[in-house]
mmCIF file of C-alpha atoms in Angstrom:
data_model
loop_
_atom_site.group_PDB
_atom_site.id
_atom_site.type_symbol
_atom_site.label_atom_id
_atom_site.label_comp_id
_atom_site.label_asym_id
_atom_site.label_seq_id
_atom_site.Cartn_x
_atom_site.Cartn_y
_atom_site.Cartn_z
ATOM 1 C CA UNK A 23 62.069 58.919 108.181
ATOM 2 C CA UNK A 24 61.169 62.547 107.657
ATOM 3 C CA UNK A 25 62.597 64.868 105.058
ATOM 4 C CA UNK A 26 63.966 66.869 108.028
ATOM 5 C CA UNK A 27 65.625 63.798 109.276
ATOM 6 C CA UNK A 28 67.054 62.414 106.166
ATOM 7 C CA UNK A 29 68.718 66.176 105.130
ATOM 8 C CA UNK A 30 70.627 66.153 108.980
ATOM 9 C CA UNK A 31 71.340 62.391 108.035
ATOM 10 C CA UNK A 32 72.711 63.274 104.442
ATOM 11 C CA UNK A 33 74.793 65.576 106.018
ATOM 12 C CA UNK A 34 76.557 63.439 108.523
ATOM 13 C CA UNK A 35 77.028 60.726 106.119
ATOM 14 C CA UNK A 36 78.817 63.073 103.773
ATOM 15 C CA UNK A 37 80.882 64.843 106.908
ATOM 16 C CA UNK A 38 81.991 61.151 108.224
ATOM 17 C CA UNK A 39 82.882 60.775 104.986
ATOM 18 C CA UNK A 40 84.986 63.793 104.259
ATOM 19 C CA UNK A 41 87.032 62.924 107.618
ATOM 20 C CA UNK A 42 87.718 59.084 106.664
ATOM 21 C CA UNK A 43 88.743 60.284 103.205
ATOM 22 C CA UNK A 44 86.334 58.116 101.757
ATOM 23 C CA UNK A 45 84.340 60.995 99.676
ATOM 24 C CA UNK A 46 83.865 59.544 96.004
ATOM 25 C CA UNK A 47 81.491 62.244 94.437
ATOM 26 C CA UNK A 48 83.726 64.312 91.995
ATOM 27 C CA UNK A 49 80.817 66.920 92.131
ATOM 28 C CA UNK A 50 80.991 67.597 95.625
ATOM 29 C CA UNK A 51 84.975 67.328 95.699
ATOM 30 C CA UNK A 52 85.201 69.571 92.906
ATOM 31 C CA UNK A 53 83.086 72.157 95.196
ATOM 32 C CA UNK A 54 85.211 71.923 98.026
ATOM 33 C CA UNK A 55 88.381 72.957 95.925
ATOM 34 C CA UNK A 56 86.462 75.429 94.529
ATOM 35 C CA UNK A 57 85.674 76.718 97.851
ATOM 36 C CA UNK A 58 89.165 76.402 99.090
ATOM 37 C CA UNK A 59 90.524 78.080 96.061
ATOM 38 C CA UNK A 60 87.552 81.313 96.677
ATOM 39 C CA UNK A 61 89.361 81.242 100.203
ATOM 40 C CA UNK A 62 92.426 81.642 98.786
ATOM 41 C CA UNK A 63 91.854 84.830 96.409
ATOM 42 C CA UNK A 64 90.283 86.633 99.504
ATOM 43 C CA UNK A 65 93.078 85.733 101.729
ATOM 44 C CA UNK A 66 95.318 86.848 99.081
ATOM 45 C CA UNK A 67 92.987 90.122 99.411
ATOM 46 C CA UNK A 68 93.422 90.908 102.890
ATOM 47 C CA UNK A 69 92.157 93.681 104.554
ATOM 48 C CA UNK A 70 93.281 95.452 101.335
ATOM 49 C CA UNK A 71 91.507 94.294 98.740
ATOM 50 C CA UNK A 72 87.530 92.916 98.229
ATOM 51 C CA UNK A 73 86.739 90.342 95.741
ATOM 52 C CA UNK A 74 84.446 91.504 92.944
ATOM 53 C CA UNK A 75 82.754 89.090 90.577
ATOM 54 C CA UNK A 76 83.417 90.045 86.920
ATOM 55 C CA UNK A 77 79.994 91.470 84.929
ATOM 56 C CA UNK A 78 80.832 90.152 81.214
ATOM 57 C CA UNK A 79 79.410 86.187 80.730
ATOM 58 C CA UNK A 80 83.005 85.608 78.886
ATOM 59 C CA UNK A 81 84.870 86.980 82.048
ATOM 60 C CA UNK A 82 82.777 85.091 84.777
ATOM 61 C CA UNK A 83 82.738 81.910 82.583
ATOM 62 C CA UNK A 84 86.467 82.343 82.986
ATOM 63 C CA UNK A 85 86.664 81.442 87.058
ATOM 64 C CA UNK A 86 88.091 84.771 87.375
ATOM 65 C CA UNK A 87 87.563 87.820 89.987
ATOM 66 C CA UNK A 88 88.362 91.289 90.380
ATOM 67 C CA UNK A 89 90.619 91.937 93.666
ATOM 68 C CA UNK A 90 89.610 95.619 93.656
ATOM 69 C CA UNK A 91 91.589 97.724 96.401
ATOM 70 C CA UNK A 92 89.432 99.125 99.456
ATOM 71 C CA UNK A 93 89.414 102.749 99.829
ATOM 72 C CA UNK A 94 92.854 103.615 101.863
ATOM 73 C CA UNK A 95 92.221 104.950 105.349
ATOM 74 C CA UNK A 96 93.812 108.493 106.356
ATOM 75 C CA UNK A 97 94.440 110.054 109.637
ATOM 76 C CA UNK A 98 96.478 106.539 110.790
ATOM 77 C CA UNK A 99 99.792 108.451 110.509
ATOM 78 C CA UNK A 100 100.410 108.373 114.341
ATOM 79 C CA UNK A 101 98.454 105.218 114.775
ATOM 80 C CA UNK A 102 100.142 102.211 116.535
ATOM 81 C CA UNK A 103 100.940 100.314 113.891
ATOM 82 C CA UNK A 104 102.369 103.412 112.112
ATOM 83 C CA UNK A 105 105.282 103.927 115.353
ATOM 84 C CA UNK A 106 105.582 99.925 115.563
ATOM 85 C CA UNK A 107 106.505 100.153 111.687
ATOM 86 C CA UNK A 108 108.830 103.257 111.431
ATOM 87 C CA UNK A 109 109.889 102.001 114.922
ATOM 88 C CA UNK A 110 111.168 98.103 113.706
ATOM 89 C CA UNK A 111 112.421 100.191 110.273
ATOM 90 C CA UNK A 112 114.380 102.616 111.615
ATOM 91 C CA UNK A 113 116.167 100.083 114.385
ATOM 92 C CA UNK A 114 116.822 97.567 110.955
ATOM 93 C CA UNK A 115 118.290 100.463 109.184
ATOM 94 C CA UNK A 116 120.572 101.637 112.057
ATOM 95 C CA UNK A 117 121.762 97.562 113.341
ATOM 96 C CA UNK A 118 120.755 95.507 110.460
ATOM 97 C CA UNK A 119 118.540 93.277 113.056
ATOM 98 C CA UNK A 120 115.262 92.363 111.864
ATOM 99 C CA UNK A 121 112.494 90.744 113.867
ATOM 100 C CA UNK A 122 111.727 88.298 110.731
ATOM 101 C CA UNK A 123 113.991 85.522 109.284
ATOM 102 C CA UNK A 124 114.447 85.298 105.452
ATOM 103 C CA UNK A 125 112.527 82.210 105.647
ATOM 104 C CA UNK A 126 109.623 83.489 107.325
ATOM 105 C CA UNK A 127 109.342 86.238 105.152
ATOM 106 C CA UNK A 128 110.105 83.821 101.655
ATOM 107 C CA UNK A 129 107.642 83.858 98.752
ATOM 108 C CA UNK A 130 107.939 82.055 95.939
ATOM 109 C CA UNK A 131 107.361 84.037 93.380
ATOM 110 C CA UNK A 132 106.254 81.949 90.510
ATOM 111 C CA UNK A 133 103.772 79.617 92.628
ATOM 112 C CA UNK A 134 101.933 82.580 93.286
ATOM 113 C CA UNK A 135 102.053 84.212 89.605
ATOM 114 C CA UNK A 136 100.328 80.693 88.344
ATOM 115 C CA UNK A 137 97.573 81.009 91.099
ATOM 116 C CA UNK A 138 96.996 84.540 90.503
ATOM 117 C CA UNK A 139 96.701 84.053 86.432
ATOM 118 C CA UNK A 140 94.176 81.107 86.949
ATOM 119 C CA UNK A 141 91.969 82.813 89.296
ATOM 120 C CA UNK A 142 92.587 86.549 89.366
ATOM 121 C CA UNK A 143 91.573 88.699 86.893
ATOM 122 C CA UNK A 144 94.508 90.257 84.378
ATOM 123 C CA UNK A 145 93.340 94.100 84.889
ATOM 124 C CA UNK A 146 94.139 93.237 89.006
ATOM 125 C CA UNK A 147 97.503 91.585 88.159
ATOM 126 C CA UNK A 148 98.434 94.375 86.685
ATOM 127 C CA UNK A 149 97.635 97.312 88.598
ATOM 128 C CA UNK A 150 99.235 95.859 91.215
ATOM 129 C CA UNK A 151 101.982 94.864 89.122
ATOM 130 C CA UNK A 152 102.983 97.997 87.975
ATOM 131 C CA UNK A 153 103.303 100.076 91.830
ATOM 132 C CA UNK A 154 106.490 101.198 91.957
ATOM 133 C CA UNK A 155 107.604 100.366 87.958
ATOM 134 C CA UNK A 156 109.520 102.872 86.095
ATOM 135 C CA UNK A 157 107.173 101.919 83.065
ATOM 136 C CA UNK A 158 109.008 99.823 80.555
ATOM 137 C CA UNK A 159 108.440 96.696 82.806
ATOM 138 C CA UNK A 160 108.224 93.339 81.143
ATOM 139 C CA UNK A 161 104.586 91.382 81.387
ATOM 140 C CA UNK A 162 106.344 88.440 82.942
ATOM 141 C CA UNK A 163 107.814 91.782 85.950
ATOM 142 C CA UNK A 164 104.691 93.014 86.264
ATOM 143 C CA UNK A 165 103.111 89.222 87.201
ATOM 144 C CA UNK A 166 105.970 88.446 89.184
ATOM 145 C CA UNK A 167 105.902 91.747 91.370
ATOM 146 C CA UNK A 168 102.234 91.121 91.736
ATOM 147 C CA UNK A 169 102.852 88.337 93.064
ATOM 148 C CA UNK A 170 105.374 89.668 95.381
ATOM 149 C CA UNK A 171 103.310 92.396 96.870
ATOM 150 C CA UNK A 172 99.978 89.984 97.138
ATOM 151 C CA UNK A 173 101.892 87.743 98.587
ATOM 152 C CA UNK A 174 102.849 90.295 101.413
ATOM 153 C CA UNK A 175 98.795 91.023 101.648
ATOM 154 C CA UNK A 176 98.838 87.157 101.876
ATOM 155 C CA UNK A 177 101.191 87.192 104.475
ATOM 156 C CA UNK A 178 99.783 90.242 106.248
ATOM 157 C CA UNK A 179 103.495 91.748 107.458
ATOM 158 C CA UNK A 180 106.300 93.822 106.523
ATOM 159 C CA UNK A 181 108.653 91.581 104.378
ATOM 160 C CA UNK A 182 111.912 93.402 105.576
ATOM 161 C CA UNK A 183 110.701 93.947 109.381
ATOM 162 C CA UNK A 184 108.772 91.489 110.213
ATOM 163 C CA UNK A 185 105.927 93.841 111.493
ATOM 164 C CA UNK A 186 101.903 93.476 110.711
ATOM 165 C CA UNK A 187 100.918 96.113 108.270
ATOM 166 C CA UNK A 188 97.749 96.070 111.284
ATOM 167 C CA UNK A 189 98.025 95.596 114.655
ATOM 168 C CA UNK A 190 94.184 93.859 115.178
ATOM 169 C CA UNK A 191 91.499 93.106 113.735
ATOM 170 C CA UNK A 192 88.339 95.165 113.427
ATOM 171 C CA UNK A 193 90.426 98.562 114.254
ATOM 172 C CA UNK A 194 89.199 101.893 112.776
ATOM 173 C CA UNK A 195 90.711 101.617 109.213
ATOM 174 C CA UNK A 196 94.028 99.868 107.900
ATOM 175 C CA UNK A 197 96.676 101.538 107.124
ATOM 176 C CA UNK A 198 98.173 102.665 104.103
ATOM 177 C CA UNK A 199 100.970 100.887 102.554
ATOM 178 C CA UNK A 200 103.119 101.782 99.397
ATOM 179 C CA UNK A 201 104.769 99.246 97.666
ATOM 180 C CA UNK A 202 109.159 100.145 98.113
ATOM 181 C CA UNK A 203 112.062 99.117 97.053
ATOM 182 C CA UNK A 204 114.333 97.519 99.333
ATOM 183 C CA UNK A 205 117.638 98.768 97.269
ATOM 184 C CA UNK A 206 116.369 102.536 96.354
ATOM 185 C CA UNK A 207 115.358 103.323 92.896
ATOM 186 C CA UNK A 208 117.116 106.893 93.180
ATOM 187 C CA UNK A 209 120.076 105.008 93.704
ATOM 188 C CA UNK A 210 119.887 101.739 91.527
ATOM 189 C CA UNK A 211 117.143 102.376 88.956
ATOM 190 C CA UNK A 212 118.261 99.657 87.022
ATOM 191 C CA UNK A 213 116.647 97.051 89.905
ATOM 192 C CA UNK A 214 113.346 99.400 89.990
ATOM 193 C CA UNK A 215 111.485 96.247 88.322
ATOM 194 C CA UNK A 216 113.327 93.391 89.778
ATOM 195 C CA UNK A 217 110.420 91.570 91.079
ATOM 196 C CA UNK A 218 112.742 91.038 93.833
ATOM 197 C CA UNK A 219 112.981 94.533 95.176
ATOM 198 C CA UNK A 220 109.435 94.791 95.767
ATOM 199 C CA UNK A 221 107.167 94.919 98.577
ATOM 200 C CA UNK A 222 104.718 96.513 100.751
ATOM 201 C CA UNK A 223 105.509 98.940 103.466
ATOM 202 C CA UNK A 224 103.511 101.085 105.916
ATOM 203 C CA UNK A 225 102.735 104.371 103.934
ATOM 204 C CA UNK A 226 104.673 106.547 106.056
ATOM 205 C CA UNK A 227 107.772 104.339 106.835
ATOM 206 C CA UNK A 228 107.967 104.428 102.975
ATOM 207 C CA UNK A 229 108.464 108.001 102.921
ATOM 208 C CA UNK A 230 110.395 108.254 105.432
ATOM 209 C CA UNK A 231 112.998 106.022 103.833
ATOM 210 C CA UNK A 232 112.741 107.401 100.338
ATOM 211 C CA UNK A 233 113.025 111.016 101.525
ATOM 212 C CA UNK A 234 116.383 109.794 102.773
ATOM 213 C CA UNK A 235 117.381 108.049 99.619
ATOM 214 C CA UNK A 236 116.198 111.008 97.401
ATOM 215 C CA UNK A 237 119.307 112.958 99.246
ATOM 216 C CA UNK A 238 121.917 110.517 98.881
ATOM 217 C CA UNK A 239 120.774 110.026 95.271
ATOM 218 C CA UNK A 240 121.517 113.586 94.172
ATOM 219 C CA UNK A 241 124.941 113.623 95.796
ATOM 220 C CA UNK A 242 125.308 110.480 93.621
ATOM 221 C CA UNK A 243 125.478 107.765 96.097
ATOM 222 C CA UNK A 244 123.328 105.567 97.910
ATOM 223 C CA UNK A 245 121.813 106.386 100.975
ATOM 224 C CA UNK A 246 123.300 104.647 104.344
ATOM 225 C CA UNK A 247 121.637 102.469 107.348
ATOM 226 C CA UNK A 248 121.969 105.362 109.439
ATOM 227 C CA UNK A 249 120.605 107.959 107.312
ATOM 228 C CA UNK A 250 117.825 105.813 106.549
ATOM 229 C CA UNK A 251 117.545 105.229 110.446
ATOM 230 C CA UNK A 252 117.934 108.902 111.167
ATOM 231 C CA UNK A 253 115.537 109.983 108.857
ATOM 232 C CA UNK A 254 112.846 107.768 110.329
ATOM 233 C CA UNK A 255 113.582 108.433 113.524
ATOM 234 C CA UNK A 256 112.942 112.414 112.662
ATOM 235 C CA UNK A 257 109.563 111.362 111.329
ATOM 236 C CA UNK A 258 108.587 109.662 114.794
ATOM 237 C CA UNK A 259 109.707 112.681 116.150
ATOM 238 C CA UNK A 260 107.868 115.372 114.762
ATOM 239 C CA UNK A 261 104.643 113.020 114.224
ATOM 240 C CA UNK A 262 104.686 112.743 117.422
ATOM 241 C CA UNK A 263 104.818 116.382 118.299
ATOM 242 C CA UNK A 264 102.796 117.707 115.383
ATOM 243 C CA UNK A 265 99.725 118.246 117.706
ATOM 244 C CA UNK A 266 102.531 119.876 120.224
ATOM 245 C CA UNK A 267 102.724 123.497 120.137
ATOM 246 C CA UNK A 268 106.456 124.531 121.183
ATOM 247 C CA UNK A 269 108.292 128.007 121.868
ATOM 248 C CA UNK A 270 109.646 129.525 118.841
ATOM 249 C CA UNK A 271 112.472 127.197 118.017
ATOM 250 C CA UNK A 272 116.057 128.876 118.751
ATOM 251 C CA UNK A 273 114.555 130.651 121.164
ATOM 252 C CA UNK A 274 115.956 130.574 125.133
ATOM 253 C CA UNK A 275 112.739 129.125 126.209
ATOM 254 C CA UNK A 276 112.824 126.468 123.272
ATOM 255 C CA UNK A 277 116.313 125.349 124.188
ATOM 256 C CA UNK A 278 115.432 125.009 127.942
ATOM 257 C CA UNK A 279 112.615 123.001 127.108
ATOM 258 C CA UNK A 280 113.671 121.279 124.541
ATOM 259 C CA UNK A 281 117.692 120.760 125.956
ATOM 260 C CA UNK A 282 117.480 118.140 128.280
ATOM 261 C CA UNK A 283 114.491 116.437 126.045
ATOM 262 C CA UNK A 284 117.121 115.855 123.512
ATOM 263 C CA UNK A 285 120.316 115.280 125.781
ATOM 264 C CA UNK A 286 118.055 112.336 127.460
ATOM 265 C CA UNK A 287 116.906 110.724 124.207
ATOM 266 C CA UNK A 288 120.109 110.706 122.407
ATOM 267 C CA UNK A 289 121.004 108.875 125.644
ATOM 268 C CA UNK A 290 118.201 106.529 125.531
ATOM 269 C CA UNK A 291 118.778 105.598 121.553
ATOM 270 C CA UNK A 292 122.532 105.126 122.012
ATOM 271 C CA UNK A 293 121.763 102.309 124.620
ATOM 272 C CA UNK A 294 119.233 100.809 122.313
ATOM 273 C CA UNK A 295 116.546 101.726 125.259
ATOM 274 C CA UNK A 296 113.722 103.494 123.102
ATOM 275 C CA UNK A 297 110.778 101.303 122.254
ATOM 276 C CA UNK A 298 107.796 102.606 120.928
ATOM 277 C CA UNK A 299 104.515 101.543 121.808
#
């Protein structure tokens, strides 16, 4: 038999083998989980993150790689995912309804944090640890809300809305996200490092929702749904129309353009009829 033909014969053997279960070389197992765990770490990555190899012998020797964050795209603030996201937060904010179940969008916490500490690199835990943190965090907060917002990467959506942080693959750019807090920190700073309270949001849905919390906050008070939901909805609004040049607003020819616009999409939202696509 020729080399040729014993390599493609090698190969089968060990493949047959693999699907019977019947694989006893701990060498070639222990490469497999290796490989599976590599998977892992860049699916933990996402589109958001690229895995780096570490430079120092005593840091690669340690099974450990960088997840270093890919340069954040700009421009994507009237892309579709943008309007899907502020669309699905707003309608949460203003009925409560989200297009995700709490199970679907569960992580556990702690399974995570032990993956990430044996095969992520402690500089990585920790920068992403610490978005969001009012600074006097505890190590074991800044794991766990690492492993909160890498597990939405891992999940690749929204944990409150259920939508993907990108609509396809291989689109111009991904879009920004910001890690928020579901319960405001301008209202509830005490829960700004609850581990809990963390997780990643489209960029500009995250302003959006803070802008309306930073109000409520300095009346003392926390914001509502549908201030939250109004405030979102006036970002859709005037990203939609930023390119749009209007009549000087107040002016007779701004409130005949502009009159029945408004009369007809109050009309629309009331009925729950708006959907943005």
């Amino acid at each position: 038999m020729h080399s040729r033909e014993r390599l493609i014969q090698a190969r089968n053997d060990a493949m047959d083998k693999i699907r019977a279960g019947t694989m006893d070389d701990p060498v070639f197992e222990n490469a497999l989980k290796l490989a599976g765990q590599g998977r892992k770490v860049e699916e933990f990555g996402g589109d958001y993150f690229e895995t780096i190899l570490p430079k120092r012998k005593s840091d690669l020797a340690s099974g450990r790689v960088f997840l270093q964050p890919v340069e954040r795209s700009h421009g994507l603030g009237t892309s579709a995912a943008t309007y899907q996201a502020m669309s699905a937060a707003e309608s949460l904010a203003r009925t409560g309804k989200s297009k995700i179940t709490p199970e679907a969008g569960a992580k556990d916490l702690p399974e995570i944090a032990a993956f990430l500490q044996k095969h992520v690199m402690p500089t990585s835990i920790s920068s992403v640890g610490t978005k969001g943190s009012r600074g006097n965090a505890t190590n074991e907060q800044i794991l766990l809300r690492a492993a909160a917002l890498y597990g939405d990467t891992y999940n690749g959506f929204d944990p409150k809305t259920g939508m993907p942080f990108n609509m396809m693959k291989g689109q111009t750019g991904v879009v920004g996200r910001d890690a928020g807090h579901f319960i405001g920190h301008a209202s509830r700073p005490d829960l700004s490092n609850d581990p809990y309270n963390i997780g990643y949001q489209n960029q500009y849905e995250n302003k959006g929702q803070s802008a309306a919390e930073k109000i409520a906050s300095q009346q003392g008070r926390v914001a509502t749904g549908t201030e939250i939901a109004d405030m979102l909805w006036k970002s859709i609004v005037n990203r939609t129309v930023e390119d749009v040049k209007l009549p000087r607003k107040g002016s007779a020819a701004f409130k005949s353009l502009m009159g029945p616009i408004n009369a007809k999409v109050d009309q629309s939202r009331m009925a729950g009829q708006i959907f943005i696509v």
